[in-house]
Amino acid sequence: MTHIQTTNTVPVQDGQKKYAELRAAVQKAGLLNRSYTYYAVLISIIVIGFFASGYFVVTKENIGWVIFWGVIFSFFSVQLAGLMHDAGHRSICKTTRMNDLIGFITAGMVAMGYSSWKVKHNMHHAHTNEDDEDPDVEMPILSFTKEQHARRRGLQKFLSRYQAFLYYPIGSLLNISVRVTSMKYFIKEFKARYIWEMAWLVIGVTIMFVVPFFIFSIAKATTLFLVINFTVGFYLLNVFAPNHKGMPVIAKGKKFSFLEQQVMTSRNIMGNMITDFVYMGLNYQIEHHLFPDCPRNKLKRLSPYIKKVCNELNLEYTEVGVIETNKIIVSELHQIARSG
């Protein structure tokens, strides 16, 4: 069961020393070297898929085909966001400038705020599953610890009783919430250099979600709005939530070694080449959190090194299937909702 973690398994200094040895070993093996050919092919496939599906979304009138191509377009939209994610971690190119260029372009293509996302995501990596520190720990209504559930008040407290049933519907709104969060960040932390990102965010959202109601029939525009928003939201939920939801939450102010914290709070999803592509490498969440700058095609090759260290330090390396991870999350939500 998810709980507030306060006890170290590994002394902080021992964990720091072991991680330094681990990083030296994977660097020596060349696993952190850039993979330009891999990313060139991957980017080509995703960009072609995005524009091809977008073309059919625009040209098809039959609602069945609109739904089909809308789902495909949603899939490649999330894949573009995955490239933005990799660029934000500097895992595509050697230089910060080139990674940021790819990040801004891919974010712009799907109307997302790259700068705002990067700040929030870096906080998540720096404070993974830390209570009141990790921005991804707090979600409206949903509580993943008894302590979170106890803090709920009013309508949120009432709705949290049914959180296991609301998990997927609420998660499917992520496509909308990420853009709202970006705009709120740009307004709150306003800087002159954010103006063009804010402008493109507004323009992109308008093109994707407002313009269709002026150029398509009401039926087609409404269908696209619902299909794209809920498909993208559902996809994002099922890529990111399994990584940490239902895993231990770190008590506020408690310090663990980087190695122990990332292993303890992360969950891998077992699978195959298809799983690796669909999850954009994030099914290797433990590997990604320990080495966020590792190209996604090499994350799997990190596993033996990390498992060896986990065995030596008696750290649990959590790895489950796609169905099992969803069962774990829903079960956790049920149990916490009944806690009071």
Short mmCIF file of C-alpha atoms in Angstrom, two decimals:
data_model
loop_
_atom_site.label_atom_id
_atom_site.label_comp_id
_atom_site.label_asym_id
_atom_site.label_seq_id
_atom_site.Cartn_x
_atom_site.Cartn_y
_atom_site.Cartn_z
CA MET A 1 0.00 0.00 0.00
CA THR A 2 1.11 3.54 -0.71
CA HIS A 3 2.41 5.17 2.44
CA ILE A 4 4.51 8.04 3.72
CA GLN A 5 8.07 6.73 3.72
CA THR A 6 10.31 7.85 6.59
CA THR A 7 12.85 5.04 7.01
CA ASN A 8 16.01 4.71 4.95
CA THR A 9 17.02 1.28 3.69
CA VAL A 10 20.42 2.56 2.57
CA PRO A 11 22.48 5.21 4.42
CA VAL A 12 22.58 8.37 2.32
CA GLN A 13 26.38 8.37 1.92
CA ASP A 14 26.39 4.70 0.89
CA GLY A 15 23.69 5.39 -1.68
CA GLN A 16 25.60 8.34 -3.09
CA LYS A 17 28.77 6.30 -3.40
CA LYS A 18 26.97 3.39 -5.06
CA TYR A 19 25.25 5.68 -7.56
CA ALA A 20 28.58 7.28 -8.52
CA GLU A 21 29.96 3.79 -9.19
CA LEU A 22 26.85 2.87 -11.17
CA ARG A 23 27.01 5.99 -13.32
CA ALA A 24 30.70 5.43 -14.02
CA ALA A 25 29.94 1.86 -15.14
CA VAL A 26 27.16 2.81 -17.56
CA GLN A 27 29.19 5.69 -18.96
CA LYS A 28 32.08 3.31 -19.58
CA ALA A 29 29.68 1.01 -21.42
CA GLY A 30 28.66 3.92 -23.68
CA LEU A 31 25.01 3.78 -22.63
CA LEU A 32 24.73 7.53 -22.16
CA ASN A 33 26.14 8.37 -25.61
CA ARG A 34 23.74 10.10 -28.01
CA SER A 35 21.79 7.95 -30.54
CA TYR A 36 21.43 10.25 -33.53
CA THR A 37 20.41 7.62 -36.09
CA TYR A 38 17.76 6.20 -33.79
CA TYR A 39 16.24 9.62 -33.09
CA ALA A 40 16.43 10.66 -36.75
CA VAL A 41 14.34 7.63 -37.72
CA LEU A 42 11.99 8.03 -34.74
CA ILE A 43 11.40 11.74 -35.37
CA SER A 44 10.73 11.06 -39.07
CA ILE A 45 8.13 8.38 -38.27
CA ILE A 46 6.36 10.54 -35.69
CA VAL A 47 6.30 13.72 -37.79
CA ILE A 48 5.06 11.86 -40.88
CA GLY A 49 2.41 10.09 -38.80
CA PHE A 50 1.31 13.37 -37.22
CA PHE A 51 0.86 15.26 -40.49
CA ALA A 52 -0.57 12.29 -42.42
CA SER A 53 -3.21 11.61 -39.77
CA GLY A 54 -3.89 15.36 -39.52
CA TYR A 55 -4.51 15.44 -43.29
CA PHE A 56 -7.07 12.63 -43.07
CA VAL A 57 -8.72 14.24 -40.04
CA VAL A 58 -9.28 17.37 -42.13
CA THR A 59 -10.37 15.67 -45.37
CA LYS A 60 -12.57 12.81 -44.13
CA GLU A 61 -16.28 13.49 -43.62
CA ASN A 62 -17.55 10.07 -42.58
CA ILE A 63 -17.79 10.16 -38.77
CA GLY A 64 -16.38 6.65 -38.45
CA TRP A 65 -13.24 7.64 -40.36
CA VAL A 66 -13.05 10.93 -38.44
CA ILE A 67 -12.97 8.97 -35.18
CA PHE A 68 -10.38 6.52 -36.53
CA TRP A 69 -8.01 9.20 -37.81
CA GLY A 70 -8.69 11.34 -34.74
CA VAL A 71 -7.39 8.52 -32.55
CA ILE A 72 -4.31 8.09 -34.77
CA PHE A 73 -3.70 11.85 -34.71
CA SER A 74 -3.98 11.79 -30.91
CA PHE A 75 -1.45 8.96 -30.71
CA PHE A 76 1.15 10.87 -32.73
CA SER A 77 0.41 14.07 -30.79
CA VAL A 78 1.43 12.32 -27.57
CA GLN A 79 4.45 10.86 -29.36
CA LEU A 80 5.52 14.43 -30.24
CA ALA A 81 5.13 15.33 -26.57
CA GLY A 82 7.39 12.36 -25.85
CA LEU A 83 10.08 13.87 -28.08
CA MET A 84 9.64 17.15 -26.22
CA HIS A 85 10.18 15.20 -23.00
CA ASP A 86 13.40 13.62 -24.29
CA ALA A 87 14.66 16.99 -25.52
CA GLY A 88 13.93 18.51 -22.11
CA HIS A 89 16.19 15.87 -20.55
CA ARG A 90 18.97 16.56 -23.09
CA SER A 91 18.85 12.95 -24.27
CA ILE A 92 18.55 13.63 -28.03
CA CYS A 93 21.45 15.97 -28.81
CA LYS A 94 24.70 16.91 -27.08
CA THR A 95 24.05 20.62 -26.76
CA THR A 96 21.40 22.35 -24.69
CA ARG A 97 20.63 24.68 -27.57
CA MET A 98 19.78 21.88 -30.03
CA ASN A 99 17.74 19.97 -27.47
CA ASP A 100 15.77 23.10 -26.62
CA LEU A 101 15.20 23.80 -30.31
CA ILE A 102 13.65 20.35 -30.74
CA GLY A 103 11.70 20.85 -27.51
CA PHE A 104 10.23 24.19 -28.61
CA ILE A 105 9.32 22.86 -32.08
CA THR A 106 7.64 19.69 -30.87
CA ALA A 107 5.83 21.54 -28.08
CA GLY A 108 4.64 24.15 -30.57
CA MET A 109 3.31 21.48 -32.93
CA VAL A 110 0.95 20.20 -30.23
CA ALA A 111 0.24 23.57 -28.57
CA MET A 112 2.09 22.96 -25.32
CA GLY A 113 4.30 25.27 -23.28
CA TYR A 114 7.82 23.89 -23.34
CA SER A 115 9.33 26.26 -20.76
CA SER A 116 6.52 25.82 -18.26
CA TRP A 117 6.47 22.04 -18.67
CA LYS A 118 10.24 21.84 -18.22
CA VAL A 119 10.18 23.74 -14.92
CA LYS A 120 7.40 21.54 -13.53
CA HIS A 121 8.96 18.31 -14.80
CA ASN A 122 12.41 19.16 -13.44
CA MET A 123 10.83 19.71 -10.02
CA HIS A 124 9.26 16.26 -10.29
CA HIS A 125 12.66 14.68 -11.00
CA ALA A 126 14.36 16.65 -8.23
CA HIS A 127 11.70 15.77 -5.64
CA THR A 128 10.21 12.51 -6.89
CA ASN A 129 7.12 11.55 -4.89
CA GLU A 130 8.00 13.94 -2.08
CA ASP A 131 4.95 15.08 -0.16
CA ASP A 132 4.28 18.79 -0.79
CA GLU A 133 7.35 19.09 -3.06
CA ASP A 134 6.70 17.00 -6.17
CA PRO A 135 4.10 18.84 -8.32
CA ASP A 136 2.91 15.50 -9.70
CA VAL A 137 1.94 14.16 -6.28
CA GLU A 138 -1.06 16.43 -5.86
CA MET A 139 -4.00 15.76 -8.19
CA PRO A 140 -7.50 17.28 -7.87
CA ILE A 141 -9.81 14.98 -5.87
CA LEU A 142 -7.52 11.94 -6.14
CA SER A 143 -5.52 10.94 -3.04
CA PHE A 144 -2.74 8.37 -3.10
CA THR A 145 -1.96 8.42 0.63
CA LYS A 146 -4.14 8.47 3.73
CA GLU A 147 -2.53 11.78 4.65
CA GLN A 148 -3.62 13.37 1.37
CA HIS A 149 -7.13 11.98 1.81
CA ALA A 150 -7.35 13.43 5.32
CA ARG A 151 -6.47 16.91 3.96
CA ARG A 152 -9.40 16.96 1.54
CA ARG A 153 -12.27 19.29 2.38
CA GLY A 154 -15.74 20.07 1.07
CA LEU A 155 -16.65 18.83 -2.41
CA GLN A 156 -13.22 17.29 -2.96
CA LYS A 157 -13.63 15.27 0.23
CA PHE A 158 -17.03 14.04 -0.91
CA LEU A 159 -15.87 13.13 -4.42
CA SER A 160 -12.70 11.47 -3.13
CA ARG A 161 -14.89 8.71 -1.69
CA TYR A 162 -15.48 7.63 -5.27
CA GLN A 163 -11.97 8.33 -6.53
CA ALA A 164 -11.37 4.82 -7.86
CA PHE A 165 -14.31 5.31 -10.22
CA LEU A 166 -13.25 8.86 -11.12
CA TYR A 167 -9.59 8.00 -11.83
CA TYR A 168 -9.95 7.39 -15.57
CA PRO A 169 -12.53 10.14 -16.29
CA ILE A 170 -10.45 12.75 -14.43
CA GLY A 171 -7.22 11.52 -16.01
CA SER A 172 -8.77 11.82 -19.46
CA LEU A 173 -8.93 15.59 -18.95
CA LEU A 174 -5.11 15.86 -18.92
CA ASN A 175 -5.00 17.18 -22.48
CA ILE A 176 -6.90 20.24 -21.31
CA SER A 177 -5.30 20.62 -17.88
CA VAL A 178 -1.69 20.63 -19.17
CA ARG A 179 -2.45 23.64 -21.35
CA VAL A 180 -4.32 25.46 -18.59
CA THR A 181 -1.37 24.78 -16.26
CA SER A 182 1.08 26.16 -18.85
CA MET A 183 -0.87 29.37 -19.35
CA LYS A 184 -1.26 29.88 -15.58
CA TYR A 185 2.50 29.45 -15.19
CA PHE A 186 3.32 31.94 -17.98
CA ILE A 187 0.99 34.52 -16.43
CA LYS A 188 2.22 34.01 -12.85
CA GLU A 189 5.94 33.86 -13.75
CA PHE A 190 5.72 36.36 -16.61
CA LYS A 191 8.94 37.20 -18.46
CA ALA A 192 9.33 38.97 -21.79
CA ARG A 193 10.82 35.82 -23.35
CA TYR A 194 7.58 33.96 -22.60
CA ILE A 195 5.49 36.23 -24.83
CA TRP A 196 6.03 34.25 -28.02
CA GLU A 197 5.37 30.95 -26.22
CA MET A 198 2.15 32.35 -24.76
CA ALA A 199 1.11 33.63 -28.17
CA TRP A 200 1.81 30.32 -29.88
CA LEU A 201 0.01 28.43 -27.11
CA VAL A 202 -3.11 30.54 -27.66
CA ILE A 203 -2.83 30.25 -31.45
CA GLY A 204 -2.22 26.49 -31.28
CA VAL A 205 -5.16 25.84 -28.96
CA THR A 206 -7.37 28.02 -31.18
CA ILE A 207 -6.35 26.12 -34.32
CA MET A 208 -6.82 22.71 -32.74
CA PHE A 209 -9.99 23.24 -30.72
CA VAL A 210 -11.82 26.37 -31.93
CA VAL A 211 -11.25 26.70 -35.69
CA PRO A 212 -12.79 23.23 -36.44
CA PHE A 213 -16.19 24.56 -35.31
CA PHE A 214 -15.97 27.24 -38.01
CA ILE A 215 -14.76 25.11 -40.93
CA PHE A 216 -16.37 21.70 -40.28
CA SER A 217 -19.90 20.58 -39.59
CA ILE A 218 -21.00 20.70 -35.95
CA ALA A 219 -21.05 16.90 -35.86
CA LYS A 220 -17.48 16.55 -37.16
CA ALA A 221 -16.08 19.39 -35.04
CA THR A 222 -17.72 18.05 -31.86
CA THR A 223 -16.55 14.52 -32.61
CA LEU A 224 -12.97 15.69 -33.12
CA PHE A 225 -13.02 17.79 -29.94
CA LEU A 226 -14.19 14.86 -27.84
CA VAL A 227 -12.07 12.17 -29.51
CA ILE A 228 -8.79 14.11 -29.52
CA ASN A 229 -9.12 15.52 -26.00
CA PHE A 230 -10.16 12.30 -24.32
CA THR A 231 -7.86 10.03 -26.34
CA VAL A 232 -4.81 12.20 -25.68
CA GLY A 233 -5.78 12.56 -22.01
CA PHE A 234 -6.32 8.82 -21.59
CA TYR A 235 -3.03 8.05 -23.35
CA LEU A 236 -1.09 10.55 -21.21
CA LEU A 237 -2.67 9.15 -18.04
CA ASN A 238 -1.70 5.59 -18.90
CA VAL A 239 1.87 6.55 -19.80
CA PHE A 240 2.68 8.75 -16.80
CA ALA A 241 0.46 7.65 -13.90
CA PRO A 242 1.73 4.02 -13.70
CA ASN A 243 5.26 5.29 -13.16
CA HIS A 244 4.78 6.54 -9.59
CA LYS A 245 1.13 6.34 -8.54
CA GLY A 246 0.67 3.69 -5.90
CA MET A 247 4.36 3.84 -4.93
CA PRO A 248 5.69 5.16 -1.58
CA VAL A 249 5.49 8.90 -0.97
CA ILE A 250 8.43 10.54 0.82
CA ALA A 251 7.65 12.38 4.04
CA LYS A 252 8.24 16.12 3.85
CA GLY A 253 11.77 16.99 4.94
CA LYS A 254 12.99 13.38 4.92
CA LYS A 255 16.20 12.85 2.95
CA PHE A 256 17.11 9.70 1.04
CA SER A 257 20.00 9.07 -1.31
CA PHE A 258 19.18 9.85 -4.93
CA LEU A 259 19.60 6.16 -5.80
CA GLU A 260 17.25 4.85 -3.12
CA GLN A 261 14.58 7.49 -3.67
CA GLN A 262 14.34 6.95 -7.42
CA VAL A 263 14.22 3.16 -7.14
CA MET A 264 11.78 3.16 -4.24
CA THR A 265 9.29 5.59 -5.80
CA SER A 266 9.33 4.33 -9.41
CA ARG A 267 7.65 1.39 -11.13
CA ASN A 268 8.60 -0.25 -14.42
CA ILE A 269 6.12 -1.72 -16.89
CA MET A 270 7.12 -5.03 -18.43
CA GLY A 271 6.55 -5.54 -22.13
CA ASN A 272 8.18 -5.77 -25.53
CA MET A 273 9.18 -3.58 -28.47
CA ILE A 274 5.57 -2.43 -28.92
CA THR A 275 5.32 -1.47 -25.25
CA ASP A 276 8.62 0.40 -25.53
CA PHE A 277 7.29 2.41 -28.49
CA VAL A 278 3.84 3.12 -27.02
CA TYR A 279 5.28 4.11 -23.63
CA MET A 280 8.08 6.11 -25.30
CA GLY A 281 10.67 4.38 -23.13
CA LEU A 282 8.99 5.55 -19.93
CA ASN A 283 8.06 1.97 -19.09
CA TYR A 284 11.70 1.86 -17.92
CA GLN A 285 10.88 4.45 -15.29
CA ILE A 286 13.52 3.41 -12.77
CA GLU A 287 16.21 3.62 -15.43
CA HIS A 288 14.86 6.94 -16.68
CA HIS A 289 14.82 8.52 -13.24
CA LEU A 290 18.32 7.36 -12.40
CA PHE A 291 19.67 8.42 -15.82
CA PRO A 292 17.23 10.98 -17.31
CA ASP A 293 19.78 11.97 -19.98
CA CYS A 294 19.95 8.42 -21.39
CA PRO A 295 18.53 8.03 -24.93
CA ARG A 296 15.30 6.05 -24.68
CA ASN A 297 16.53 3.21 -26.92
CA LYS A 298 19.28 2.45 -24.38
CA LEU A 299 17.19 2.47 -21.22
CA LYS A 300 16.54 -1.27 -21.39
CA ARG A 301 20.26 -1.93 -21.51
CA LEU A 302 20.67 -0.09 -18.19
CA SER A 303 18.44 -2.60 -16.38
CA PRO A 304 21.05 -5.30 -15.62
CA TYR A 305 23.39 -2.71 -14.05
CA ILE A 306 20.61 -1.29 -11.87
CA LYS A 307 19.19 -4.66 -10.86
CA LYS A 308 22.64 -5.76 -9.75
CA VAL A 309 23.00 -2.69 -7.50
CA CYS A 310 19.48 -3.15 -6.14
CA ASN A 311 20.31 -6.73 -5.17
CA GLU A 312 23.48 -5.61 -3.45
CA LEU A 313 21.64 -2.93 -1.44
CA ASN A 314 18.47 -4.97 -0.85
CA LEU A 315 16.35 -2.42 -2.71
CA GLU A 316 13.11 -3.59 -4.29
CA TYR A 317 13.13 -3.18 -8.09
CA THR A 318 9.42 -2.91 -8.94
CA GLU A 319 8.39 -4.25 -12.33
CA VAL A 320 4.85 -5.33 -13.30
CA GLY A 321 2.68 -5.76 -16.39
CA VAL A 322 0.38 -3.16 -17.96
CA ILE A 323 -2.81 -4.67 -16.54
CA GLU A 324 -1.28 -5.30 -13.14
CA THR A 325 -0.14 -1.71 -12.69
CA ASN A 326 -3.66 -0.44 -13.36
CA LYS A 327 -5.06 -2.93 -10.87
CA ILE A 328 -2.58 -1.70 -8.27
CA ILE A 329 -3.52 1.96 -8.79
CA VAL A 330 -7.28 1.40 -8.70
CA SER A 331 -6.95 -0.88 -5.65
CA GLU A 332 -4.89 1.79 -3.85
CA LEU A 333 -7.53 4.41 -4.60
CA HIS A 334 -10.27 2.12 -3.26
CA GLN A 335 -8.41 1.38 -0.02
CA ILE A 336 -7.47 5.00 0.66
CA ALA A 337 -11.03 6.19 -0.04
CA ARG A 338 -12.26 3.78 2.63
CA SER A 339 -9.67 4.98 5.15
CA GLY A 340 -11.83 7.82 6.42
#
